[in-house]
Coordinates of C-alpha atoms in Angstrom, one line a residue:
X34 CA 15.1 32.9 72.8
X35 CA 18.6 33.6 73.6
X36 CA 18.3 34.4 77.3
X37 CA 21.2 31.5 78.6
X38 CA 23.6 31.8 75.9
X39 CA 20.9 30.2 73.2
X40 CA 20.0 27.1 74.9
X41 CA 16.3 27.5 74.0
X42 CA 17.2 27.1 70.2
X43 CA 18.7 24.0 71.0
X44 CA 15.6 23.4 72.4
X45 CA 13.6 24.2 69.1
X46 CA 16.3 22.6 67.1
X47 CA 15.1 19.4 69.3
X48 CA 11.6 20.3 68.4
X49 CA 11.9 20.6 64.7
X50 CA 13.4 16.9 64.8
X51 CA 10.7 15.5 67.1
X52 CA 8.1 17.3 64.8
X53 CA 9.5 15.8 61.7
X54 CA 9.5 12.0 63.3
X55 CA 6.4 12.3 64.0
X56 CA 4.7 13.6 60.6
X57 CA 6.5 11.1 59.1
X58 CA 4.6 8.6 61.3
X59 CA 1.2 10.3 60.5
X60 CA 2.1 10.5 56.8
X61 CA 2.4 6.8 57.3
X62 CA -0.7 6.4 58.9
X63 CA -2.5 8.5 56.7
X64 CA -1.3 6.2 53.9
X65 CA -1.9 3.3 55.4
X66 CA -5.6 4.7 55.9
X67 CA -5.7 5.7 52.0
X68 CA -4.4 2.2 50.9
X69 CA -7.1 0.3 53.2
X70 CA -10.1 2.4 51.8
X71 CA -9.1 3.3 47.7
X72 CA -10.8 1.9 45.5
X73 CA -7.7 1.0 43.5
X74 CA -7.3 -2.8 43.5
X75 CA -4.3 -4.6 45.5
X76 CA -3.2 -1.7 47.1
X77 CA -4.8 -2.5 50.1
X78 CA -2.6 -5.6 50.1
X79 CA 0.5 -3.9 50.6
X80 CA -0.1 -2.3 53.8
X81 CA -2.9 -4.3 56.0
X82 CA -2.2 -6.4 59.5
X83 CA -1.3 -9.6 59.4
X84 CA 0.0 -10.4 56.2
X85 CA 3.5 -12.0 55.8
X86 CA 6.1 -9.4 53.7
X87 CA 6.3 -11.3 50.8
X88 CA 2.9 -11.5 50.1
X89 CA 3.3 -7.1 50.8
X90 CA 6.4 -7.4 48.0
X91 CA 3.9 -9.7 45.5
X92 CA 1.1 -7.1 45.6
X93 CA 3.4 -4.5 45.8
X94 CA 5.1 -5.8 42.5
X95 CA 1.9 -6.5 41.1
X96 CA 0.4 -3.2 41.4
X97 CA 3.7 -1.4 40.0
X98 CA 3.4 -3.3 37.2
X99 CA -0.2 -2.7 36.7
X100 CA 0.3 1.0 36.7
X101 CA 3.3 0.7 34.3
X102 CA 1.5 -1.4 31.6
X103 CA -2.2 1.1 31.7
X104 CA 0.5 4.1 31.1
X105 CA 2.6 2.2 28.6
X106 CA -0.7 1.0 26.9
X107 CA -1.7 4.8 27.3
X108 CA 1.4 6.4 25.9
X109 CA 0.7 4.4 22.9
X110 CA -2.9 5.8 22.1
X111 CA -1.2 9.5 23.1
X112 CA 1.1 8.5 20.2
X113 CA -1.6 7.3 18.0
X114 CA -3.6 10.3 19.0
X115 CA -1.0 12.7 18.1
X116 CA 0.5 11.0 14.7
X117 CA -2.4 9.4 12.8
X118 CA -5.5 11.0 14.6
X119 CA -7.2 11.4 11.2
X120 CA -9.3 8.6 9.7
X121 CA -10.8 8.3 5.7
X122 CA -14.1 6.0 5.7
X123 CA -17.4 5.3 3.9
X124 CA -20.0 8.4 4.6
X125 CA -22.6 6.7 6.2
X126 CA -25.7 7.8 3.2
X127 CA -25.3 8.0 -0.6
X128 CA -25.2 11.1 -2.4
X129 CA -27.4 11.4 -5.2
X130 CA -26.5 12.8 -8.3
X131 CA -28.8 15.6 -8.3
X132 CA -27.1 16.8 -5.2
X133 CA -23.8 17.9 -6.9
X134 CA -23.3 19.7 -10.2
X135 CA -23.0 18.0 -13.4
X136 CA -19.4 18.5 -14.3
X137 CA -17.8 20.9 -16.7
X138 CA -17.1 19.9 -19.9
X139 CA -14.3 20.9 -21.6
X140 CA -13.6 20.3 -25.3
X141 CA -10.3 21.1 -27.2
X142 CA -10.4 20.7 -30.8
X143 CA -7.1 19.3 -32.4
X144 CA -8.1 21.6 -35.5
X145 CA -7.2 25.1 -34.1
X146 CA -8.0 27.3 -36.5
X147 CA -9.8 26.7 -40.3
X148 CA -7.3 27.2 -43.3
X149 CA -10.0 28.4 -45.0
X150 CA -9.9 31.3 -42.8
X151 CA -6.1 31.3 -42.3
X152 CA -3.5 29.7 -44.4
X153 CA -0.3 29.2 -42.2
X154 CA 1.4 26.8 -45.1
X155 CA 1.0 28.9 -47.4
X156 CA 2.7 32.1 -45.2
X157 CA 5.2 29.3 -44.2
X158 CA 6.0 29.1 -48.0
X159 CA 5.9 32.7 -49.1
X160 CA 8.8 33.3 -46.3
X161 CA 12.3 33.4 -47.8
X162 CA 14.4 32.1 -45.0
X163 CA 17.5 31.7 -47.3
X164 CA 17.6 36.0 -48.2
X165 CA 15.9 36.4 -44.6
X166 CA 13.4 38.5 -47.1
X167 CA 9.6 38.6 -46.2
X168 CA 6.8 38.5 -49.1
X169 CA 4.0 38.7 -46.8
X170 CA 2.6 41.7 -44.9
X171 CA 3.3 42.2 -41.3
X172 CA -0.5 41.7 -40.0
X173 CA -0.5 38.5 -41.6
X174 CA 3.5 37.5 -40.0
X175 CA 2.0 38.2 -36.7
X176 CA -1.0 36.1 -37.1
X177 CA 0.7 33.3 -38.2
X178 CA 3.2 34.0 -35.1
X179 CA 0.2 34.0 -32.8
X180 CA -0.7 30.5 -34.3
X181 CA 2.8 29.3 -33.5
X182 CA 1.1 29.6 -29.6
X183 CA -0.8 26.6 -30.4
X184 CA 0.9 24.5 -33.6
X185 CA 2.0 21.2 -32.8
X186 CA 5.5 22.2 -34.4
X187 CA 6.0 26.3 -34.3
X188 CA 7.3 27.2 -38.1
X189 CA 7.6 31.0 -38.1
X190 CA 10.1 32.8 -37.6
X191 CA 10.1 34.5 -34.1
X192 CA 9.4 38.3 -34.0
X193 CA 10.6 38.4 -29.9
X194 CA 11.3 36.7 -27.3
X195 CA 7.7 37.9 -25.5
X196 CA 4.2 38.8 -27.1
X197 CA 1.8 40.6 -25.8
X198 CA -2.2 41.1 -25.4
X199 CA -2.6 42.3 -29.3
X200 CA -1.4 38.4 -29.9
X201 CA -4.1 36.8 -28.0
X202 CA -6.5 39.0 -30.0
X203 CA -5.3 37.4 -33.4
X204 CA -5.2 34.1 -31.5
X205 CA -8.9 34.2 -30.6
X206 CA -9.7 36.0 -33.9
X207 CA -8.4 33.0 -36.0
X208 CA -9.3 30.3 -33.9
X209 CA -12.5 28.3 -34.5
X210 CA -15.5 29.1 -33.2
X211 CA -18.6 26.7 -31.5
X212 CA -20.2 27.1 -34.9
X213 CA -17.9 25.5 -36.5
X214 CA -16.6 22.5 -34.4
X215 CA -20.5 21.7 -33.0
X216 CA -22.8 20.7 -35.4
X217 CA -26.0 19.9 -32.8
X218 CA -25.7 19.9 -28.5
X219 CA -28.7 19.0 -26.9
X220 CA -29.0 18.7 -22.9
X221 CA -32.1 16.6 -22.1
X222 CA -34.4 17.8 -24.8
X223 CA -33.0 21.3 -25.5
X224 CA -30.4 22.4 -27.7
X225 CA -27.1 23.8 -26.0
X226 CA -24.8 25.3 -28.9
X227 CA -24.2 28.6 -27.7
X228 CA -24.0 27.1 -23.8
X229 CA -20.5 26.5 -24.9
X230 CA -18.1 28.9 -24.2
X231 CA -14.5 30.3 -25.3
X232 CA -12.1 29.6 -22.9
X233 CA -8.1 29.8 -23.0
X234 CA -6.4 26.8 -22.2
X235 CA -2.8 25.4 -22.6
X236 CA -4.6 23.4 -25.7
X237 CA -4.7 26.7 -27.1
X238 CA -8.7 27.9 -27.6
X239 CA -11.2 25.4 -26.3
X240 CA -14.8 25.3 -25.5
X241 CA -16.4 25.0 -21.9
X242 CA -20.0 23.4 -20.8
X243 CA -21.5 24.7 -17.3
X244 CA -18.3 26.2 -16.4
X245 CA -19.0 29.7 -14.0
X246 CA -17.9 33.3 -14.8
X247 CA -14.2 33.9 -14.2
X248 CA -14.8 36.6 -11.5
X249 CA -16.1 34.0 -9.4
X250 CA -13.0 32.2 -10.0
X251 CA -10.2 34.7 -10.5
X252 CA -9.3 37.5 -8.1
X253 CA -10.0 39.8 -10.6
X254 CA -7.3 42.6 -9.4
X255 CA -4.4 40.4 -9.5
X256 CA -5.1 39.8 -13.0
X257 CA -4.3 41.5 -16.6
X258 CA -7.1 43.7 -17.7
X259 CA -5.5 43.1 -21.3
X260 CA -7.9 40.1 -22.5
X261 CA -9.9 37.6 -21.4
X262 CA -8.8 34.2 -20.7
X263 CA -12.5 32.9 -20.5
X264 CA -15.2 34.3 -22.2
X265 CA -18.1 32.3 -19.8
X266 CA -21.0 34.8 -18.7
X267 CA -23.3 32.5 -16.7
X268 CA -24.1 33.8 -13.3
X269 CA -24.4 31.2 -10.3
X270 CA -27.9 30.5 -9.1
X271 CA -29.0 29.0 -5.9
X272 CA -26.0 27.2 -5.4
X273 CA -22.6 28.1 -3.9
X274 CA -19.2 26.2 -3.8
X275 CA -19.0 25.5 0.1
X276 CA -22.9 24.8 0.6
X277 CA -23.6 23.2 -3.0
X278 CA -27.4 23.7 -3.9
X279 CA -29.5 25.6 -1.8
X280 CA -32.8 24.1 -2.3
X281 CA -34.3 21.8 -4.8
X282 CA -35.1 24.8 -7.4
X283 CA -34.7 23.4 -10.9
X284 CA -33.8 26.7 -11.7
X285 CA -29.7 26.6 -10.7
X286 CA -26.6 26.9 -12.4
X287 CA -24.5 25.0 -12.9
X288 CA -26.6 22.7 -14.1
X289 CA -27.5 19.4 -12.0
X290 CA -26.5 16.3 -12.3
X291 CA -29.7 14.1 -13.6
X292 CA -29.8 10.5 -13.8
X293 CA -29.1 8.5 -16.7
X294 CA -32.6 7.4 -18.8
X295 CA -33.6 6.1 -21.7
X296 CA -31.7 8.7 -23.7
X297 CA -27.8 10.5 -22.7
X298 CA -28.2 13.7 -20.6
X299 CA -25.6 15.5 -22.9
X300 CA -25.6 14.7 -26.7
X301 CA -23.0 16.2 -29.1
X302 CA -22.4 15.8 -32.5
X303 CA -19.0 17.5 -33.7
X304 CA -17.0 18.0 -36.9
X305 CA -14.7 16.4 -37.8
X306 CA -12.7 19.5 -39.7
X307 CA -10.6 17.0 -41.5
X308 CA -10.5 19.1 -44.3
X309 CA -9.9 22.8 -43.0
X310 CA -6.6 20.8 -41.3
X311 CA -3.4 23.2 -42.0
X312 CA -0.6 20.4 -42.4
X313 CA 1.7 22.2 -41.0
X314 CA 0.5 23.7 -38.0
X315 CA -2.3 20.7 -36.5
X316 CA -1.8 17.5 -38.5
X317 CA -0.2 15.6 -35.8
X318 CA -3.7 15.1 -34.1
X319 CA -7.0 14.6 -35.1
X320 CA -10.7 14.7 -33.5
X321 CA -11.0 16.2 -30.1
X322 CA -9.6 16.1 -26.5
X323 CA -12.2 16.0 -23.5
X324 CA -11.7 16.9 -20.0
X325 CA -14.2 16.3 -17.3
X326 CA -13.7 18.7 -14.0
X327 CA -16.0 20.9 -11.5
X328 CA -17.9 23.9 -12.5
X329 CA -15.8 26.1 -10.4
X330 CA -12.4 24.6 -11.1
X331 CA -10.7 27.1 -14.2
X332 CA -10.5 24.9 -16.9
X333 CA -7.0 23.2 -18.2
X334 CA -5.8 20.8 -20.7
X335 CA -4.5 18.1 -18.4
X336 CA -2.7 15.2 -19.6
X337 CA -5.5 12.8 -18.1
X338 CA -8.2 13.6 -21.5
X339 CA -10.8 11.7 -22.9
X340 CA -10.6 11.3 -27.0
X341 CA -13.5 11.8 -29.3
X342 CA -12.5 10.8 -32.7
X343 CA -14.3 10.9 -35.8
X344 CA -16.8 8.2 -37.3
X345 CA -17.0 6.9 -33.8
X346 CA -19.3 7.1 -30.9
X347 CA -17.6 8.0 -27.7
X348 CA -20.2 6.9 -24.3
X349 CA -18.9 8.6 -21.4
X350 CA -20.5 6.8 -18.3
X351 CA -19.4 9.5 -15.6
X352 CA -18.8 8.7 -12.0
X353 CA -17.3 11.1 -9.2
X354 CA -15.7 11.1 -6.0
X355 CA -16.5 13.0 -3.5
X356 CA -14.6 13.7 -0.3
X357 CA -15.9 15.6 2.9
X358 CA -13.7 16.9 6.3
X359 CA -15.3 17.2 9.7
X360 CA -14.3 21.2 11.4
X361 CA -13.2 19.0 14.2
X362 CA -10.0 18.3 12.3
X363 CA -9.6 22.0 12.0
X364 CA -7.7 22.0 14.9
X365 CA -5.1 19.0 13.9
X366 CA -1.7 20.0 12.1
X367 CA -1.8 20.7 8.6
X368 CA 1.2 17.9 8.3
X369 CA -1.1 15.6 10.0
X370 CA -4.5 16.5 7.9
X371 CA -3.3 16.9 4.8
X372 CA -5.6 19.3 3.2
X373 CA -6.7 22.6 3.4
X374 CA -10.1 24.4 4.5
X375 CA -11.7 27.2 2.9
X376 CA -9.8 29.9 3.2
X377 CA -6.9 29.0 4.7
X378 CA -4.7 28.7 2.0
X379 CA -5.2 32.1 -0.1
X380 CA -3.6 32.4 -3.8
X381 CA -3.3 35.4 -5.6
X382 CA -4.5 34.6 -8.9
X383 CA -7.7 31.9 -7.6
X384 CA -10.5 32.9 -5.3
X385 CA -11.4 29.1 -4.5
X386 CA -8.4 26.9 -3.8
X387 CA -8.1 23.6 -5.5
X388 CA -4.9 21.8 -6.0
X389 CA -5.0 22.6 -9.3
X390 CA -5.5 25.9 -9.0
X391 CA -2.5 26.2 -6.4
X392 CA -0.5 24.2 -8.9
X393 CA -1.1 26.3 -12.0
X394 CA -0.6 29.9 -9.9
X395 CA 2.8 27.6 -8.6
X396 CA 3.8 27.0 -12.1
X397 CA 3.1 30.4 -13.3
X398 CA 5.0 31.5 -10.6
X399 CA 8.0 29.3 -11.3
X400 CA 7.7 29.9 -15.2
X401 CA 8.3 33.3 -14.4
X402 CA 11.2 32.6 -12.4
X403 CA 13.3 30.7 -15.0
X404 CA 12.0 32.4 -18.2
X405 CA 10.9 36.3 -17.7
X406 CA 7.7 35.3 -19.1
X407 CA 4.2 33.0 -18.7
X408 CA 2.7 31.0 -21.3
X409 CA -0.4 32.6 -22.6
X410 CA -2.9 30.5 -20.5
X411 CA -1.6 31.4 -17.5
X412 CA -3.2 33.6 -15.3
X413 CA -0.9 36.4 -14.6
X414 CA -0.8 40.0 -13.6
X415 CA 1.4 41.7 -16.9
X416 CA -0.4 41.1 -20.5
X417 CA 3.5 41.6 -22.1
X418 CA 5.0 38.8 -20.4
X419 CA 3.9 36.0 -22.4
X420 CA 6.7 33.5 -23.5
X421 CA 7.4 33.5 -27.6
X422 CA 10.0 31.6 -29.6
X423 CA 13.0 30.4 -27.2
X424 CA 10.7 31.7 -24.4
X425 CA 8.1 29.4 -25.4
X426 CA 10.5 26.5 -25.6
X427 CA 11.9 27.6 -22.0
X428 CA 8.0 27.6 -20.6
X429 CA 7.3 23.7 -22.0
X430 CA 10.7 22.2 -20.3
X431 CA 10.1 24.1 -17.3
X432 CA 6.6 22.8 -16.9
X433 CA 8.2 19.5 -17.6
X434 CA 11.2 19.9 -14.9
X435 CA 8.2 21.3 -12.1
X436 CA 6.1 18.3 -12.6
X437 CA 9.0 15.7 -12.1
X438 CA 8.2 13.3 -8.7
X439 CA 10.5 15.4 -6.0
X440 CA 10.7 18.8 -7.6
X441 CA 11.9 21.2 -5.0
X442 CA 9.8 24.3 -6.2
X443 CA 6.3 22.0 -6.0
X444 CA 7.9 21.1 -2.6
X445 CA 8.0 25.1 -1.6
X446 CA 4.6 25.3 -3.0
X447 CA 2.7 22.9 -0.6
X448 CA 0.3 22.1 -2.5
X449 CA -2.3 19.9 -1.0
X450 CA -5.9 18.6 -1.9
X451 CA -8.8 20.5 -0.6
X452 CA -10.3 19.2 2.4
X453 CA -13.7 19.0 0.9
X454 CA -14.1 18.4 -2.7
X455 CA -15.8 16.8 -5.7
X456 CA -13.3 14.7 -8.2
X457 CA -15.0 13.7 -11.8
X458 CA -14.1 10.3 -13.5
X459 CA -15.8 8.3 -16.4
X460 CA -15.6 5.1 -18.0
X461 CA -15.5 5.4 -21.9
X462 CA -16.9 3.2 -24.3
X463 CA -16.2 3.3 -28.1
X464 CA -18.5 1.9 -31.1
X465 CA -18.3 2.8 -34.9
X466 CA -20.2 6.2 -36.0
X467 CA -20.4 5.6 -39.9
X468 CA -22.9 7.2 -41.3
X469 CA -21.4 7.5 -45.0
X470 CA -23.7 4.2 -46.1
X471 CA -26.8 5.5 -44.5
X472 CA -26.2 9.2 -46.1
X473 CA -26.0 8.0 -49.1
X474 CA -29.1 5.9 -49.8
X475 CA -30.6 9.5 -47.9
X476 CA -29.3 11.0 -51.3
X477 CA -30.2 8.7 -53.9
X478 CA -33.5 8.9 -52.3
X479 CA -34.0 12.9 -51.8
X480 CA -32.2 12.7 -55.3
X481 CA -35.0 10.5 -57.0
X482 CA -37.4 12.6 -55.2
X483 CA -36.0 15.7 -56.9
X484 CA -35.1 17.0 -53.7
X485 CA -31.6 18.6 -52.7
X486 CA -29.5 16.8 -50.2
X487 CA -26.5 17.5 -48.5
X488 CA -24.4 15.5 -46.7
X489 CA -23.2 16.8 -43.6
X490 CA -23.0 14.3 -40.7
X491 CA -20.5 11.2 -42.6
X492 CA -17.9 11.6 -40.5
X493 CA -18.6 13.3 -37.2
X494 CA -17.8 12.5 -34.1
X495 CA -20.4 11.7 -31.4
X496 CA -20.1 11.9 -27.8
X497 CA -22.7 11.1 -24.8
X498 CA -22.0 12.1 -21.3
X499 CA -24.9 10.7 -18.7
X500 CA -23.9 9.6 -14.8
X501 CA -22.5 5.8 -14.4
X502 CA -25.5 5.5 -11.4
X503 CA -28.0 7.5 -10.1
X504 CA -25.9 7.5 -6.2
X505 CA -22.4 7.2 -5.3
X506 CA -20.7 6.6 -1.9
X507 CA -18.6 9.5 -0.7
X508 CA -16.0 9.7 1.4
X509 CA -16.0 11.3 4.6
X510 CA -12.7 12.4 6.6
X511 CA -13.1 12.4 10.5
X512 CA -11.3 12.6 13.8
X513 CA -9.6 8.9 14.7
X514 CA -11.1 9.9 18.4
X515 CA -11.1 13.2 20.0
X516 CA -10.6 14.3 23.3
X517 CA -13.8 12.7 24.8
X518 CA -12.7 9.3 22.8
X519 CA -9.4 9.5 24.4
X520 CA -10.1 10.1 28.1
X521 CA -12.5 7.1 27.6
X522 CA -9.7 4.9 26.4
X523 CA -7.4 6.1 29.0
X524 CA -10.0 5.2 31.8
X525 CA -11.1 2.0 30.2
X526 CA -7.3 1.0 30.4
X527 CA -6.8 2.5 33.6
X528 CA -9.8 0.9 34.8
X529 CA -8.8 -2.8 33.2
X530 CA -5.7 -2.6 35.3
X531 CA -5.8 -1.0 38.3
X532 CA -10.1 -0.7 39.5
X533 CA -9.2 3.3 38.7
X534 CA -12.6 6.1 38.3
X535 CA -13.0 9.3 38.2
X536 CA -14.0 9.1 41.6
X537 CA -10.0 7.6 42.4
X538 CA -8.7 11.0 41.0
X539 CA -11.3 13.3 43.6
X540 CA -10.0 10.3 46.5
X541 CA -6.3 11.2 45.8
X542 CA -6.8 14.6 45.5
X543 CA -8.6 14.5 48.8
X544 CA -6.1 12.5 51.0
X545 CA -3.4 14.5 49.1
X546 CA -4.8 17.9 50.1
X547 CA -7.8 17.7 52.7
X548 CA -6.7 15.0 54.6
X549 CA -2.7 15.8 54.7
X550 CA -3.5 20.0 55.9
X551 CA -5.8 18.4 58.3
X552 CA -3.0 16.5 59.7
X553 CA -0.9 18.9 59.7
X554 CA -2.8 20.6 61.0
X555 CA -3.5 18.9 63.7
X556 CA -0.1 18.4 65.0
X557 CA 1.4 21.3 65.2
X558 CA -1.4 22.4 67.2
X559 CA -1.1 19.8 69.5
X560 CA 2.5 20.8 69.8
X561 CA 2.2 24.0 70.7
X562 CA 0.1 22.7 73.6
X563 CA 3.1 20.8 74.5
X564 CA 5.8 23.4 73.8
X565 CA 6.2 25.8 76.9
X566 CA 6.4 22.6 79.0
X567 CA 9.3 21.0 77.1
X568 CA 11.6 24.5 76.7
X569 CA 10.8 24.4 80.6
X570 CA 12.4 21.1 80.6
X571 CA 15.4 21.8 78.4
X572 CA 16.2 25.2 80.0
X573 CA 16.3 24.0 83.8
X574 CA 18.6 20.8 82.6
X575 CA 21.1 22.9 81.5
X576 CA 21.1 25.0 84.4
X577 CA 21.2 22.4 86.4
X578 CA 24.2 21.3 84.5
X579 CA 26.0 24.8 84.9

C-alpha cells in the first residue's frame, strides 16, 4: 500500500468517496422502492415519476402530519393508560344475599353496669375530697376507678396515671351481662340469647352477633396475654374471608344472609334498664347504640351508630355494598389503585387488613406516641399501658387531633380501603313500642283470674334487622384497558391515519435490515471486482506524472 510514497491510499481515499456516492444513490433507490410498494398511504406520492414537486411537498406534508396526529393521539391514551388506567363499574350479575354473611351485630348498652350490683354515687359520696380522707375500702376505690373507663363524666379520684389488666377484670366483672340487657333474641325461629357475646369496645363492654373468634382476627403473639378483649368462641365453618362460602351447606358460620319474609330474620327485645341507671356515671344517654359491620371486621363503637331507644320499635332494613378488584390491577401502582390486596399490606396487631383495622392499630400506635399509654380497647402488646385519669384525657383529644381531615400521622399511616370488600348500611324506621296499655288489661285479667302477673316488657326496646332486597348490585374494579386494549387502540389510530398493520412493522423491518445488507452487500462486492483495475489506474497516472 505504500510502495510510491503512499499514492495507493490516495487511491483508496478516492474509493471510500466513490463508495459512499454511490450507497447513497442505492439507499435512494431502495427508498424509493419501499415508498412505491408500503402499504402506508400517500407515501408512494412523494417519490413516484412524473409528478410535479409540489404535489411531492403536499403528500409529503400530508403524511408528516398524519404520523404526528396518530402519535399525539397515542401519547394521549399512553397518558390515560398510565394515570387513570383503573375503572369502577356495575358487576355485570347480582349478588344474592345468601352469598355474603349476614352482618355482625354489635350492641352497646348506654347502661354500663347495674347500680344494683355497683353503686358508683354512692362511693362518689362516701369520698371526702375536702380532708383528701377515703371511707371506702380499696377494692371497692378501684372498681369505681375501673368504671371511670366507661362513665360519661369520670368522678373518681385517679389512683395513676396507667391501669393495668386487674382493671379490666373489675370492668368486665361489673359490667352487664346478655341476661340482663336481652330479654328474648330469636334468629328465624330459634332463640339466640347466648349467640351474643362480650366484646371490648371503646363504648366500654358491648355485645356482638355472628362476629368470629379473635384468633382469626388478631395475630395472637403481638397481643397481651393479660385479658381478653373479646370473649366470641364460634369457630368458622365452610366459609373463609377471601373465598366467602364454600358450598351451599346450611351449616356455616357466620351465619347467611336470608331474605326478608313474612317475619324479621333477627328479632330482639331489650331492656330498657332505666331504673338500674347510676346518675352519675351513665345518665347522659339512654337505650342502646347499634353498629352494623362484617363478621371478620373486630368490632368498634364508631361514630356512624344506629339508636334503639325504649318504648319504640327500631326496623332496620339492611343493605350492603360490595366491591370486587380484578388481579390484573395487581400489577398497577398502589397510588394509582388505591387499595390493597390480601396480604400486601401486613399489621401487627390484625391478621385480615381492613381500613379500619389499619386505622385502629394506626391510632394505637399514635396514642402511644403522645401519651405512654392505650385506651383499654385497643389492641396492644403491654396489659400496663392503659391510659387512666390525665392519660385518659390525653387518649380522647388525641383520637380527636388523628381523625382531623389532613392529619400528618393518618398520612404516614396510608391507610387505604381493601381492594375487595363487603361495606354494611341500613335504612331505619321508627314506630311507637308501648306496651304499658296492653300489659295492664294482661293484669287486670290474669288478676281477676287469680293468676300472678308480672309485668316485664312496658318499656322495652325492640329492634328487627332483615335485608332491604333479596339482591344487590356490586361493584366491580377492573383495568381501563390492558396491554392487548392498548396496542389495539394504538393500531386502530395508526391505522385511521396512515393505512399502518402489523404487516407495515415486518415491511420496515425488512427493507431496514434484509433489503439494506443485501445492498450492501452487493456493492462492495461489485467493487472489489472493480478495485485492482482502478489502483492500476491511479498508480501509473502518477508515475506518469513523476
Amino acid at each position: 500500500m505504500s510502495e510510491v510514497n503512499g499514492r495507493p491510499i490516495v487511491g483508496e481515499i478516492c474509493l471510500r468517496k466513490k463508495r459512499r456516492k454511490r450507497q447513497k444513490k442505492l439507499l435512494k433507490q431502495l427508498f424509493q422502492d419501499y415508498a412505491r410498494n408500503t402499504t402506508l398511504h400517500g407515501l408512494r406520492y412523494t417519490t413516484e415519476n412524473g409528478l410535479h414537486i409540489i404535489e411531492k411537498i403536499f403528500w409529503l406534508m400530508t403524511f408528516t402530519v398524519s404520523v404526528a396526529l396518530s402519535f399525539y393521539l397515542i401519547s394521549k391514551v399512553w397518558t390515560k393508560w398510565t394515570t387513570s388506567p383503573v375503572i369502577v363499574s356495575f358487576a355485570e350479575k347480582h349478588v344474592f344475599v345468601h352469598k355474603v354473611p349476614f352482618p355482625a351485630i354489635t350492641i352497646c348498652p348506654a347502661v354500663k353496669f347495674l347500680q344494683s350490683n355497683f353503686n358508683y354515687t354512692k362511693v362518689q359520696h362516701s369520698l371526702d375530697f375536702v380532708n383528701q380522707s377515703l371511707t371506702v375500702d380499696n377494692e371497692t376505690l378501684e372498681t369505681a376507678n375501673a368504671l371511670n373507663l366507661v362513665c360519661d363524666v369520670p368522678m373518681m379520684p385517679e389512683i395513676g396515671p396507667t391501669v393495668d389488666s386487674t382493671t379490666i377484670y373489675r370492668l368486665f366483672n361489673v359490667s352487664v351481662d346478655t341476661s340482663d340487657i336481652i330479654k328474648s333474641c330469636l334468629l328465624g325461629a330459634t332463640d339466640c340469647e347466648d349467640s351474643f357475646k362480650r366484646v371490648l369496645t371503646d363504648d366500654g363492654i358491648c355485645f356482638t352477633f355472628n362476629g368470629i373468634t379473635p384468633q382469626y382476627i388478631l395475630n395472637m403473639d403481638n397481643i397481651q396475654q393479660e385479658f381478653n378483649y373479646s370473649y366470641i368462641t364460634e369457630e368458622i365453618r365452610n366459609w373463609t374471608v377471601a373465598d366467602g362460602y364454600i358450598d351451599s351447606n346450611d351449616d356455616a358460620y357466620p351465619h347467611r344472609g336470608q331474605e326478608s319474609g313474612e317475619r324479621p330474620y333477627l328479632s330482639l327485645w331489650l331492656d330498657d334498664l332505666e331504673e338500674e341507671k347510676d346518675k352519675l356515671c351513665n345518665a347522659v344517654f339512654t337505650g342502646y347504640k347499634i353498629y352494623l359491620h362484617h363478621p371478620s371486621e373486630w368490632p368498634q363503637a364508631l361514630s356512624y351508630y344506629f339508636a334503639a331507644l325504649p318504648q319504640q320499635v327500631s326496623s332496620m332494613a339492611i343493605k350492603f355494598t360490595m366491591v370486587t378488584t380484578s388481579d390484573d390491577l395487581k400489577s398497577v401502582a398502589l397510588n394509582v389503585r388505591q387499595c390493597y390486596f390480601p396480604d400486601e399490606r401486613p399489621l401487627k396487631y390484625f391478621k385480615i387488613y381492613t381500613y379500619n383495622h389499619c386505622r385502629l392499630e394506626c391510632l394505637t400506635n399514635y396514642t402511644y406516641e403522645s401519651c405512654q399509654c392505650v385506651s383499654f380497647h385497643m389492641p396492644f402488646n403491654d396489659s400496663t399501658k392503659i391510659c387512666s385519669g390525665d392519660r385518659q384525657y390525653c387518649a380522647v383529644k388525641t383520637n380527636f387531633l388523628f381523625s382531623m381531615k389532613g392529619s400528618n400521622h393518618m398520612k404516614k399511616c396510608q391507610c387505604l380501603p381493601a381492594c375487595n370488600y363487603i361495606q354494611y348500611d341500613a335504612e331505619i324506621h321508627k314506630t311507637i313500642y308501648n306496651l304499658e296499655d296492653f300489659e295492664e288489661a294482661q293484669s287486670r285479667y290474669f288478676k281477676a283470674q287469680n293468676i300472678v302477673y308480672e309485668q316485664e316488657r312496658a318499656k322495652d326496646a325492640k329492634v328487627e334487622i332483615f335485608f332491604k332486597e333479596p339482591m344487590f348490585m356490586a361493584v366491580h374494579r377492573s383495568e381501563l384497558f390492558g396491554v392487548t386494549d392498548f396496542l389495539g387502540i394504538c393500531g386502530g389510530l395508526l391505522g385511521l391515519f396512515l393505512g399502518f398493520s402489523f404487516l407495515s412493522i415486518v415491511e420496515i423491518f425488512y427493507f431496514l435490515t434484509f433489503r439494506v445488507y443485501k445492498t450492501i452487500k452487493t456493492d462492495l462486492k461489485n467493487e472489489k471486482l472493480e478495485k485492482p483495475a482502478e489502483l492500476f489506474h491511479v498508480d501509473s497516472f502518477h508515475e506518469k506524472k513523476t
